[in-house]
Amino acid sequence: MEFSDEILLHILSYVPCTDLVLNVRKTCRKLSMLCLDKSLTHTVLLQKDYKVNKDKVKQLMRDIGKEIYQLNMAGCYWLPSSTTDHVTRCKNLVKLNLSGCRITSLRLSKMLSTLQHLRSLAIDVNPGFDASQLSSECKATLSRVSELKQTLYTPSYGVVPCCTSLEKLLLYFEILDRSREGFMLSGQLMVGESNVPHYQNLRVFYARLAPGYVNQEVVRLYLAVLSDRTPENLHAFLISAPGSFAETGATKNLLDSMARNVRLDALQLPKAWLNGSGLLQHLKFNNPFYFSFSRCTLSGGHLIQRVINGGKDLKSLTSLNLSGCVHCLAPESLFRRAEDDIDSSILESLVVSCCNLRHLNLSAAHHHSSESIGNHLCQLLSRLKHLLSLALPVCSITDVAVNMEKSPSQPNVVPQTFGKKTRVGVQTYPRNLADQACQKLESSVFWTLMRSLRFLETLEIIGSSFSSAMPRNEPAIRNSLPPCVRAQSVGDSEVAAISQLTYLQSLTLAQLPNIVTGSGLVSIGLQCQHLRTLSLSNLGMMGKMVYMSALMDMLKHCKCLRDLRLEQPYFSAGSQFFQALSHCSSLQRLCIVSRSGTLQSDAVMSFMANCLEVIMCHMFMGESLTVCRNLQQSIVRSFQADRPALNVVIFPLLHEDLTEVIRDVPMRHLDEITLFKSRVAEEPPNLWW
């Protein structure tokens, strides 16, 4: 208490606002005054405050409502719709995020009618939304909003027609092709509702589509408005669409107009719009900070010549997504086979030109380095000293010299079949970095890369052939493709190299064939004390979880771990695993995906009782429907009262109704942990809040 006010305010900034106002403020006069300081009440973040409930929100708004200028309640799915009524006390709100919150058209109208200073809004548009229920006062507020983020669960323009001053428009399309009753949905909307003139101030347009034909139909209606008259101030145009999204006459007119009239800072287009077209040659860029060419057939020659103009200075570029671009490091895309080596000169040009990259995604492709010394992909990437997040395919990190020396019959190349296993000799890897140095592991190219990227916060190493068994809108995948031949040697020593990343916060490892003991995981647990998110999928032999012992040792050291996702066939979620997991005192979300996997209900119940912070438990295993339902009901019945945000889904992975179950999972959990995907450079940095 003898610290200066400045130091105390800095300390208090790490305390959740609800705790400050409702608890800390009551301790003494000095803290009572400091807790109401404008620096602490100006912005209120409730989006991951899983302990907040309706009464706490009501009290918070009553006490400091007039002091709040920015309120983020994104993903507060557990709060009843009536909770948003209390937001009306925040008369000075400028920025409001209600994504993932339950809110009706009438409640939205009542709330926005009182928020005359609002300039930024994020909401969900659910079935039953009716724009005709919005009052004139509400529409007046919306007419002043310059930033809008809409998540659409039904075909609709939402509140866009009312927002006549939009500068930033973010659209997330999560519309299913069928209703809950099984009826096919149509994406047709009233064209007259689109308000063509109101897009003329747009600077940022972003659309992210979930799989489904209806999502494509609806986004085309939004784009039709833009194609009629392209905003002159547009500087970021981004469309993220999975699978095939064909170009039409209207979209071609839009892109042609953009090529003539605007200079972009950020660009992302569906692969069909870029593949085989000369669009990139005509688009103009002005200090770009984000490019995404995910899943495009863009060749390295085109990348160098059309994007960075043969080595043009691109120091402004901070984020680059080349995920699934199988030809981006080869001079030409024609006749190239997956196993062909990359052209290191293309990657070197990219590294030199984009020297300030902070986020780089090269996953979902085969990037094989040649034998030439000094030109390995890892060696070239080690020059990017500012990297904060990196995604690589497993086959790109293998040491070529070591790989060439190995015989195809060498026993540590682990078979990936589900049949009778060949006996393998267990490699003995040391448990600490000093012994690893003695084995000269640090001489490998990947070890050197990890040593040079000491400030890396997010790392993804994903097999180029990996496909998750967890579906999006389709049945669970029953067969997975074998790993790349070049990736066969990647295992424990490479995982141990990751332990050099002292500031690592998020780690994803998928389809590493040569995991034998998993000892590298223990090194990560010991050294990476800031680790908050861990995702492990299909490591080692597919038929047996060979790294279970090492994983349990690792978990005992992960005191900051918040999210854990495990995907492994035949995984046994028993008492020993959950006892080890109980050491993760900060754990909030757990997801296990295992074909033919088993679980012990008593062990799960004991784990939930011991780990009081856990609010999400998703398990998709090989157990019967009865076992899964009984366990799910037991967890909800025992812990829902004390954990308002508790979300439990325990269901057979291969059950035909799994897709119906998934549609009820809150989007925050589904998008962030339950569904597997690469998240590096997925969106531009600081796209929203």
Coordinates of N, CA and C in Angstrom, one line a residue, residues 118-324:
L118 N -22.6 6.0 -29.6 CA -22.0 4.8 -30.1 C -21.5 4.9 -31.5
R119 N -20.3 4.4 -31.7 CA -19.7 4.5 -33.0 C -19.2 3.1 -33.5
S120 N -19.1 2.1 -32.6 CA -18.7 0.8 -33.0 C -19.6 -0.2 -32.4
L121 N -20.1 -1.2 -33.2 CA -21.0 -2.2 -32.7 C -20.8 -3.6 -33.3
A122 N -20.8 -4.6 -32.4 CA -20.7 -6.0 -32.9 C -21.9 -6.8 -32.3
I123 N -22.7 -7.4 -33.1 CA -23.9 -8.2 -32.7 C -24.0 -9.5 -33.5
D124 N -24.9 -10.4 -33.1 CA -25.3 -11.5 -33.8 C -26.7 -11.3 -34.4
V125 N -26.9 -11.8 -35.6 CA -28.2 -11.8 -36.2 C -28.8 -13.2 -36.3
N126 N -29.7 -13.5 -35.4 CA -30.2 -14.8 -35.3 C -31.6 -15.0 -36.0
P127 N -32.0 -16.2 -36.2 CA -33.4 -16.4 -36.8 C -34.4 -15.7 -36.0
G128 N -35.3 -15.0 -36.6 CA -36.3 -14.2 -35.9 C -36.0 -12.8 -35.9
F129 N -34.8 -12.4 -36.3 CA -34.5 -11.0 -36.3 C -35.4 -10.2 -37.3
D130 N -35.9 -9.1 -36.8 CA -36.8 -8.3 -37.6 C -36.4 -6.8 -37.6
A131 N -35.8 -6.3 -38.7 CA -35.4 -4.9 -38.7 C -36.5 -3.9 -38.6
S132 N -37.8 -4.4 -38.9 CA -38.9 -3.5 -38.8 C -39.2 -3.1 -37.3
Q133 N -38.7 -3.9 -36.4 CA -38.9 -3.6 -35.0 C -38.0 -2.6 -34.4
L134 N -37.0 -2.1 -35.2 CA -36.1 -1.1 -34.7 C -36.7 0.3 -34.7
S135 N -36.7 1.0 -33.6 CA -37.3 2.3 -33.5 C -36.5 3.3 -34.3
S136 N -37.1 4.5 -34.4 CA -36.5 5.6 -35.1 C -35.2 6.1 -34.4
E137 N -35.3 6.1 -33.0 CA -34.2 6.5 -32.2 C -33.0 5.5 -32.4
C138 N -33.4 4.2 -32.4 CA -32.3 3.2 -32.7 C -31.7 3.4 -34.0
K139 N -32.5 3.6 -35.0 CA -31.9 3.8 -36.4 C -31.0 5.1 -36.4
A140 N -31.4 6.1 -35.6 CA -30.6 7.3 -35.6 C -29.2 7.0 -35.0
T141 N -29.2 6.1 -34.0 CA -27.9 5.7 -33.4 C -27.1 4.9 -34.4
L142 N -27.7 4.0 -35.1 CA -27.1 3.2 -36.1 C -26.5 4.0 -37.3
S143 N -27.2 5.1 -37.6 CA -26.7 5.9 -38.7 C -25.4 6.6 -38.4
R144 N -25.1 6.7 -37.1 CA -23.8 7.3 -36.7 C -22.7 6.2 -36.5
V145 N -23.0 5.0 -36.5 CA -22.0 3.9 -36.3 C -21.1 3.8 -37.5
S146 N -19.8 3.8 -37.3 CA -18.8 3.7 -38.4 C -18.2 2.3 -38.5
E147 N -18.3 1.5 -37.4 CA -17.7 0.2 -37.4 C -18.8 -0.8 -37.0
L148 N -19.0 -1.8 -37.9 CA -20.0 -2.8 -37.6 C -19.5 -4.2 -37.8
K149 N -19.7 -5.1 -36.8 CA -19.4 -6.5 -37.0 C -20.6 -7.3 -36.8
Q150 N -21.0 -8.1 -37.8 CA -22.2 -8.9 -37.7 C -21.9 -10.4 -37.9
T151 N -22.4 -11.2 -37.0 CA -22.3 -12.6 -37.2 C -23.7 -13.1 -37.6
L152 N -23.8 -13.6 -38.8 CA -25.2 -14.0 -39.4 C -25.4 -15.5 -39.2
Y153 N -26.5 -15.8 -38.5 CA -27.0 -17.2 -38.4 C -28.2 -17.4 -39.2
T154 N -28.7 -16.4 -39.9 CA -29.9 -16.5 -40.8 C -29.7 -15.5 -41.9
P155 N -30.2 -15.8 -43.1 CA -30.1 -14.9 -44.3 C -30.7 -13.6 -44.0
S156 N -29.9 -12.5 -43.9 CA -30.4 -11.2 -43.5 C -29.3 -10.1 -43.8
Y157 N -29.8 -8.9 -44.0 CA -28.8 -7.8 -44.0 C -28.6 -7.3 -42.6
G158 N -29.3 -7.8 -41.6 CA -29.2 -7.3 -40.3 C -29.4 -5.8 -40.1
V159 N -28.5 -5.1 -39.5 CA -28.7 -3.7 -39.3 C -27.9 -2.9 -40.3
V160 N -27.3 -3.5 -41.3 CA -26.5 -2.8 -42.3 C -27.3 -1.7 -43.0
P161 N -28.5 -1.9 -43.4 CA -29.2 -0.9 -44.1 C -29.4 0.4 -43.3
C162 N -29.3 0.3 -42.0 CA -29.5 1.5 -41.1 C -28.2 2.2 -40.9
C163 N -27.0 1.6 -41.2 CA -25.7 2.1 -40.9 C -25.2 2.9 -42.1
T164 N -25.6 4.2 -42.1 CA -25.3 5.0 -43.3 C -23.9 5.6 -43.3
S165 N -23.2 5.4 -42.2 CA -21.8 6.0 -42.2 C -20.7 5.0 -42.0
L166 N -21.0 3.8 -42.5 CA -20.0 2.7 -42.2 C -18.6 3.0 -42.9
E167 N -17.6 2.7 -42.1 CA -16.2 2.8 -42.6 C -15.6 1.4 -42.5
K168 N -16.0 0.6 -41.6 CA -15.5 -0.8 -41.4 C -16.7 -1.7 -41.3
L169 N -16.7 -2.8 -42.1 CA -17.8 -3.7 -42.1 C -17.2 -5.1 -42.0
L170 N -17.5 -5.8 -40.9 CA -17.0 -7.2 -40.8 C -18.2 -8.1 -40.7
L171 N -18.2 -9.2 -41.6 CA -19.3 -10.1 -41.7 C -18.8 -11.5 -41.5
Y172 N -19.5 -12.2 -40.5 CA -19.2 -13.6 -40.3 C -20.4 -14.4 -40.6
F173 N -20.3 -15.3 -41.6 CA -21.5 -16.0 -42.1 C -21.5 -17.4 -41.5
E174 N -22.4 -17.7 -40.7 CA -22.5 -19.0 -40.0 C -23.9 -19.6 -40.3
I175 N -24.4 -19.4 -41.5 CA -25.8 -19.9 -41.8 C -25.7 -21.3 -42.3
L176 N -26.5 -22.2 -41.7 CA -26.6 -23.6 -42.1 C -27.5 -23.7 -43.3
D177 N -27.2 -24.7 -44.2 CA -28.1 -24.9 -45.4 C -29.5 -25.4 -45.0
R178 N -29.6 -26.1 -43.8 CA -30.9 -26.6 -43.4 C -31.2 -26.1 -42.0
S179 N -32.5 -25.9 -41.8 CA -33.0 -25.5 -40.5 C -33.0 -26.6 -39.6
R180 N -33.3 -26.4 -38.3 CA -33.4 -27.5 -37.3 C -34.5 -28.5 -37.7
E181 N -35.5 -28.0 -38.4 CA -36.6 -28.9 -38.8 C -36.2 -29.7 -40.0
G182 N -35.1 -29.4 -40.6 CA -34.7 -30.1 -41.8 C -35.0 -29.5 -43.1
F183 N -35.6 -28.2 -43.1 CA -35.9 -27.6 -44.3 C -34.7 -26.9 -45.0
M184 N -34.6 -26.9 -46.3 CA -33.6 -26.2 -47.0 C -33.8 -24.7 -46.9
L185 N -32.7 -23.9 -46.6 CA -32.8 -22.5 -46.5 C -32.5 -21.8 -47.8
S186 N -33.0 -20.7 -48.0 CA -32.7 -19.9 -49.2 C -31.9 -18.7 -48.8
G187 N -30.9 -18.3 -49.7 CA -30.1 -17.1 -49.4 C -30.6 -15.9 -50.1
Q188 N -31.8 -15.9 -50.7 CA -32.3 -14.8 -51.4 C -32.8 -13.7 -50.4
L189 N -32.5 -12.4 -50.7 CA -32.9 -11.3 -49.8 C -33.5 -10.2 -50.7
M190 N -34.2 -9.3 -50.0 CA -34.8 -8.2 -50.7 C -33.6 -7.2 -51.2
V191 N -33.4 -7.1 -52.5 CA -32.3 -6.2 -53.0 C -32.5 -4.8 -52.5
G192 N -33.8 -4.3 -52.4 CA -34.0 -3.0 -52.1 C -33.6 -2.6 -50.7
E193 N -33.3 -3.6 -49.8 CA -32.9 -3.3 -48.4 C -31.5 -3.0 -48.3
S194 N -30.7 -3.2 -49.3 CA -29.2 -3.2 -49.2 C -28.6 -1.8 -49.1
N195 N -29.3 -0.7 -49.4 CA -28.8 0.6 -49.2 C -27.5 0.9 -50.0
V196 N -27.6 0.9 -51.3 CA -26.4 1.0 -52.1 C -25.5 2.2 -51.7
P197 N -26.0 3.4 -51.6 CA -25.2 4.6 -51.3 C -24.4 4.5 -50.0
H198 N -24.9 3.7 -49.1 CA -24.3 3.8 -47.7 C -22.9 3.1 -47.6
Y199 N -22.5 2.5 -48.6 CA -21.2 1.8 -48.6 C -20.0 2.7 -49.1
Q200 N -20.4 3.9 -49.4 CA -19.4 4.8 -50.1 C -18.2 5.2 -49.2
N201 N -18.4 5.2 -47.9 CA -17.4 5.5 -46.9 C -16.5 4.4 -46.5
L202 N -16.8 3.2 -47.0 CA -16.2 2.0 -46.5 C -14.7 2.0 -46.8
R203 N -13.9 1.7 -45.7 CA -12.5 1.6 -45.8 C -12.0 0.1 -45.6
V204 N -12.8 -0.7 -44.8 CA -12.5 -2.1 -44.6 C -13.7 -2.9 -44.8
F205 N -13.6 -3.9 -45.7 CA -14.6 -4.9 -45.9 C -14.1 -6.3 -45.7
Y206 N -14.7 -7.0 -44.7 CA -14.2 -8.4 -44.4 C -15.4 -9.3 -44.3
A207 N -15.2 -10.5 -44.9 CA -16.3 -11.5 -44.9 C -15.6 -12.9 -44.6
R208 N -16.1 -13.6 -43.6 CA -15.6 -14.9 -43.4 C -16.8 -15.9 -43.4
L209 N -16.7 -16.9 -44.3 CA -17.8 -17.8 -44.6 C -17.5 -19.2 -44.0
A210 N -18.5 -19.7 -43.3 CA -18.4 -21.1 -42.9 C -18.9 -21.9 -44.1
P211 N -18.6 -23.3 -44.1 CA -19.0 -24.1 -45.3 C -20.5 -24.0 -45.5
G212 N -20.9 -24.1 -46.7 CA -22.4 -24.1 -47.0 C -22.7 -23.2 -48.2
Y213 N -23.7 -23.6 -49.0 CA -24.0 -22.9 -50.2 C -24.8 -21.6 -49.8
V214 N -25.6 -21.6 -48.8 CA -26.4 -20.4 -48.4 C -25.5 -19.2 -48.1
N215 N -24.4 -19.5 -47.4 CA -23.5 -18.5 -47.0 C -22.9 -17.8 -48.2
Q216 N -22.6 -18.5 -49.3 CA -22.1 -18.0 -50.5 C -23.2 -17.1 -51.2
E217 N -24.4 -17.6 -51.2 CA -25.5 -16.8 -51.8 C -25.7 -15.5 -51.1
V218 N -25.7 -15.5 -49.8 CA -25.9 -14.2 -49.1 C -24.7 -13.2 -49.3
V219 N -23.5 -13.7 -49.2 CA -22.4 -12.8 -49.3 C -22.4 -12.2 -50.7
R220 N -22.8 -12.9 -51.7 CA -22.9 -12.3 -53.1 C -23.8 -11.1 -53.1
L221 N -24.9 -11.1 -52.3 CA -25.8 -10.0 -52.3 C -25.1 -8.8 -51.7
Y222 N -24.3 -9.0 -50.7 CA -23.6 -7.8 -50.1 C -22.6 -7.3 -51.2
L223 N -21.9 -8.3 -51.9 CA -20.9 -7.9 -52.9 C -21.5 -7.2 -54.1
A224 N -22.7 -7.6 -54.4 CA -23.4 -6.9 -55.5 C -23.5 -5.4 -55.4
V225 N -23.7 -5.1 -54.1 CA -23.8 -3.6 -53.8 C -22.5 -2.9 -54.1
L226 N -21.4 -3.6 -53.6 CA -20.1 -3.0 -53.8 C -19.7 -2.9 -55.3
S227 N -20.1 -3.9 -56.0 CA -19.7 -4.0 -57.5 C -20.4 -2.9 -58.3
D228 N -21.6 -2.4 -57.8 CA -22.3 -1.3 -58.5 C -21.5 0.0 -58.4
R229 N -20.9 0.2 -57.3 CA -20.0 1.4 -57.1 C -19.0 1.2 -56.1
T230 N -17.8 1.0 -56.4 CA -16.7 0.6 -55.5 C -16.3 1.8 -54.7
P231 N -16.3 1.7 -53.3 CA -15.9 2.8 -52.5 C -14.4 3.3 -52.8
E232 N -14.2 4.6 -53.0 CA -12.9 5.1 -53.3 C -11.9 5.0 -52.2
N233 N -12.4 5.0 -51.0 CA -11.4 4.9 -49.8 C -11.2 3.5 -49.3
L234 N -11.6 2.5 -50.1 CA -11.4 1.1 -49.6 C -9.9 0.8 -49.6
H235 N -9.4 0.3 -48.4 CA -8.0 0.0 -48.4 C -7.8 -1.4 -47.8
A236 N -8.9 -2.1 -47.4 CA -8.7 -3.5 -47.0 C -9.9 -4.3 -47.5
F237 N -9.7 -5.3 -48.4 CA -10.8 -6.1 -48.9 C -10.4 -7.6 -48.7
L238 N -11.2 -8.2 -47.9 CA -10.9 -9.6 -47.4 C -12.1 -10.5 -47.4
I239 N -12.0 -11.6 -48.1 CA -13.0 -12.6 -48.2 C -12.4 -14.0 -47.9
S240 N -12.8 -14.6 -46.8 CA -12.3 -15.9 -46.5 C -13.4 -16.9 -46.7
A241 N -13.2 -17.8 -47.7 CA -14.2 -18.8 -48.1 C -13.6 -20.2 -48.2
P242 N -14.1 -21.2 -47.5 CA -13.6 -22.5 -47.6 C -14.1 -23.2 -48.9
G243 N -13.3 -24.1 -49.4 CA -13.8 -24.9 -50.6 C -13.9 -24.1 -51.8
S244 N -14.9 -24.4 -52.7 CA -15.1 -23.8 -53.9 C -16.1 -22.6 -53.8
F245 N -15.6 -21.4 -54.3 CA -16.5 -20.3 -54.3 C -16.3 -19.6 -55.6
A246 N -17.1 -19.9 -56.6 CA -16.9 -19.5 -57.9 C -17.1 -18.0 -58.1
E247 N -16.3 -17.5 -59.1 CA -16.4 -16.1 -59.4 C -17.6 -15.9 -60.4
T248 N -18.3 -14.7 -60.2 CA -19.4 -14.4 -61.1 C -19.1 -13.1 -61.9
G249 N -20.0 -12.8 -62.7 CA -19.8 -11.5 -63.5 C -19.8 -10.3 -62.5
A250 N -20.6 -10.3 -61.5 CA -20.7 -9.2 -60.6 C -19.4 -9.1 -59.8
T251 N -18.8 -10.2 -59.3 CA -17.6 -10.2 -58.6 C -16.4 -9.8 -59.5
K252 N -16.5 -10.2 -60.7 CA -15.4 -9.8 -61.7 C -15.4 -8.3 -61.9
N253 N -16.6 -7.8 -62.0 CA -16.7 -6.3 -62.2 C -16.2 -5.6 -61.0
L254 N -16.5 -6.1 -59.8 CA -16.0 -5.5 -58.6 C -14.5 -5.5 -58.5
L255 N -13.9 -6.6 -58.9 CA -12.4 -6.7 -58.8 C -11.8 -5.8 -59.9
D256 N -12.4 -5.7 -61.0 CA -11.9 -4.9 -62.1 C -12.0 -3.4 -61.7
S257 N -13.1 -3.1 -61.0 CA -13.2 -1.7 -60.5 C -12.2 -1.4 -59.4
M258 N -12.0 -2.4 -58.6 CA -10.9 -2.2 -57.5 C -9.6 -2.0 -58.1
A259 N -9.3 -2.7 -59.1 CA -7.9 -2.6 -59.8 C -7.7 -1.2 -60.4
R260 N -8.9 -0.6 -60.8 CA -8.8 0.7 -61.4 C -8.7 1.9 -60.4
N261 N -9.5 1.7 -59.3 CA -9.8 2.9 -58.5 C -9.3 2.9 -57.1
V262 N -8.7 1.8 -56.6 CA -8.3 1.8 -55.2 C -6.9 1.3 -55.0
R263 N -6.3 1.7 -53.9 CA -5.0 1.2 -53.5 C -5.2 0.5 -52.1
L264 N -4.8 -0.8 -52.1 CA -5.1 -1.6 -50.9 C -3.9 -1.8 -49.9
D265 N -4.3 -1.9 -48.6 CA -3.3 -2.2 -47.6 C -3.4 -3.7 -47.2
A266 N -4.6 -4.3 -47.4 CA -4.8 -5.7 -47.0 C -5.7 -6.4 -48.0
L267 N -5.3 -7.7 -48.4 CA -6.1 -8.4 -49.4 C -6.2 -9.9 -49.0
Q268 N -7.4 -10.4 -49.2 CA -7.6 -11.9 -49.2 C -8.8 -12.2 -50.1
L269 N -8.6 -13.2 -50.9 CA -9.7 -13.5 -51.9 C -9.8 -15.0 -51.9
P270 N -11.0 -15.5 -52.3 CA -11.2 -17.0 -52.5 C -10.2 -17.5 -53.5
K271 N -9.8 -18.7 -53.4 CA -8.8 -19.3 -54.3 C -9.2 -19.2 -55.8
A272 N -10.5 -19.5 -56.1 CA -11.0 -19.5 -57.4 C -10.9 -18.1 -58.1
W273 N -10.9 -17.1 -57.3 CA -10.8 -15.7 -57.9 C -9.4 -15.3 -58.3
L274 N -8.4 -16.0 -57.7 CA -7.1 -15.7 -58.0 C -6.4 -16.7 -59.0
N275 N -6.8 -17.9 -58.8 CA -6.2 -19.0 -59.6 C -6.3 -18.7 -61.1
G276 N -5.2 -18.7 -61.8 CA -5.2 -18.6 -63.3 C -5.6 -17.2 -63.8
S277 N -5.7 -16.2 -62.9 CA -6.1 -14.9 -63.4 C -4.9 -13.9 -63.2
G278 N -5.0 -12.8 -64.0 CA -3.9 -11.8 -63.9 C -4.3 -10.7 -62.9
L279 N -5.2 -11.0 -62.0 CA -5.7 -9.9 -61.1 C -4.6 -9.2 -60.3
L280 N -3.7 -10.0 -59.8 CA -2.6 -9.5 -58.9 C -1.7 -8.5 -59.7
Q281 N -1.7 -8.7 -61.0 CA -0.8 -7.9 -61.8 C -1.4 -6.4 -61.9
H282 N -2.7 -6.3 -61.7 CA -3.3 -5.0 -61.9 C -3.7 -4.3 -60.6
L283 N -3.8 -5.1 -59.5 CA -4.2 -4.4 -58.2 C -3.0 -3.6 -57.8
K284 N -3.4 -2.5 -57.1 CA -2.3 -1.5 -56.6 C -2.4 -1.6 -55.1
F285 N -1.2 -1.5 -54.5 CA -1.0 -1.6 -53.0 C -0.3 -0.4 -52.5
N286 N -0.7 0.0 -51.3 CA -0.1 1.1 -50.6 C 0.3 0.8 -49.2
N287 N 1.6 0.5 -49.0 CA 2.1 0.1 -47.7 C 1.2 -1.1 -47.1
P288 N 1.1 -2.2 -47.8 CA 0.3 -3.3 -47.3 C 0.8 -3.9 -46.0
F289 N -0.1 -4.3 -45.1 CA 0.3 -4.9 -43.9 C -0.2 -6.4 -43.8
Y290 N -1.1 -6.8 -44.6 CA -1.7 -8.2 -44.6 C -2.0 -8.7 -45.9
F291 N -1.4 -9.9 -46.2 CA -1.8 -10.6 -47.4 C -2.2 -12.0 -47.0
S292 N -3.3 -12.6 -47.6 CA -3.6 -14.0 -47.5 C -3.9 -14.6 -48.8
F293 N -3.1 -15.6 -49.2 CA -3.4 -16.3 -50.5 C -3.6 -17.7 -50.2
S294 N -4.3 -18.0 -49.0 CA -4.5 -19.3 -48.5 C -5.2 -20.2 -49.6
R295 N -4.6 -21.4 -49.8 CA -5.1 -22.4 -50.7 C -5.1 -22.0 -52.2
C296 N -4.4 -21.0 -52.6 CA -4.3 -20.5 -54.0 C -3.2 -21.3 -54.7
T297 N -3.3 -21.4 -56.0 CA -2.3 -22.1 -56.8 C -1.2 -21.1 -57.2
L298 N -1.1 -20.0 -56.5 CA -0.1 -19.0 -56.8 C 1.3 -19.6 -56.8
S299 N 2.1 -19.4 -57.9 CA 3.4 -19.9 -57.9 C 4.4 -18.9 -57.3
G300 N 5.6 -19.4 -57.0 CA 6.6 -18.5 -56.4 C 7.0 -17.4 -57.4
G301 N 7.0 -17.7 -58.7 CA 7.4 -16.6 -59.6 C 6.3 -15.5 -59.6
H302 N 5.1 -15.8 -59.6 CA 4.0 -14.8 -59.5 C 4.1 -14.1 -58.2
L303 N 4.3 -14.8 -57.1 CA 4.4 -14.2 -55.8 C 5.5 -13.1 -55.8
I304 N 6.6 -13.4 -56.3 CA 7.7 -12.4 -56.3 C 7.5 -11.3 -57.3
Q305 N 7.0 -11.6 -58.5 CA 6.9 -10.6 -59.5 C 5.7 -9.7 -59.3
R306 N 4.5 -10.3 -58.9 CA 3.3 -9.5 -58.8 C 2.9 -9.0 -57.5
V307 N 3.5 -9.6 -56.4 CA 3.1 -9.1 -55.1 C 4.2 -8.2 -54.5
I308 N 5.5 -8.7 -54.6 CA 6.6 -7.9 -54.1 C 7.4 -7.3 -55.2
N309 N 6.9 -7.3 -56.5 CA 7.5 -6.7 -57.6 C 9.0 -6.9 -57.7
G310 N 9.4 -8.2 -57.7 CA 10.8 -8.6 -57.9 C 11.7 -8.2 -56.8
G311 N 11.2 -8.0 -55.5 CA 12.0 -7.7 -54.4 C 11.8 -6.3 -53.9
K312 N 10.7 -5.7 -54.2 CA 10.3 -4.4 -53.7 C 10.3 -4.3 -52.2
D313 N 10.7 -3.2 -51.7 CA 10.7 -3.1 -50.2 C 9.3 -3.2 -49.6
L314 N 9.1 -4.3 -48.8 CA 7.8 -4.5 -48.2 C 7.9 -4.5 -46.7
K315 N 8.6 -3.6 -46.1 CA 8.8 -3.6 -44.7 C 7.5 -3.3 -43.9
S316 N 6.5 -2.8 -44.6 CA 5.2 -2.6 -44.0 C 4.4 -3.9 -43.7
L317 N 4.7 -4.9 -44.4 CA 4.0 -6.2 -44.3 C 4.3 -6.9 -43.0
T318 N 3.2 -7.1 -42.2 CA 3.4 -7.7 -40.9 C 2.8 -9.1 -40.8
S319 N 1.9 -9.4 -41.7 CA 1.2 -10.7 -41.6 C 1.0 -11.3 -43.0
L320 N 1.4 -12.6 -43.2 CA 1.4 -13.2 -44.5 C 0.9 -14.6 -44.3
N321 N -0.2 -15.0 -45.0 CA -0.8 -16.3 -44.9 C -0.7 -17.0 -46.3
L322 N 0.2 -18.0 -46.3 CA 0.4 -18.8 -47.5 C 0.0 -20.3 -47.3
S323 N -0.9 -20.5 -46.3 CA -1.4 -21.8 -46.0 C -2.0 -22.5 -47.2
G324 N -1.6 -23.7 -47.5 CA -2.2 -24.5 -48.6 C -1.7 -24.0 -49.9

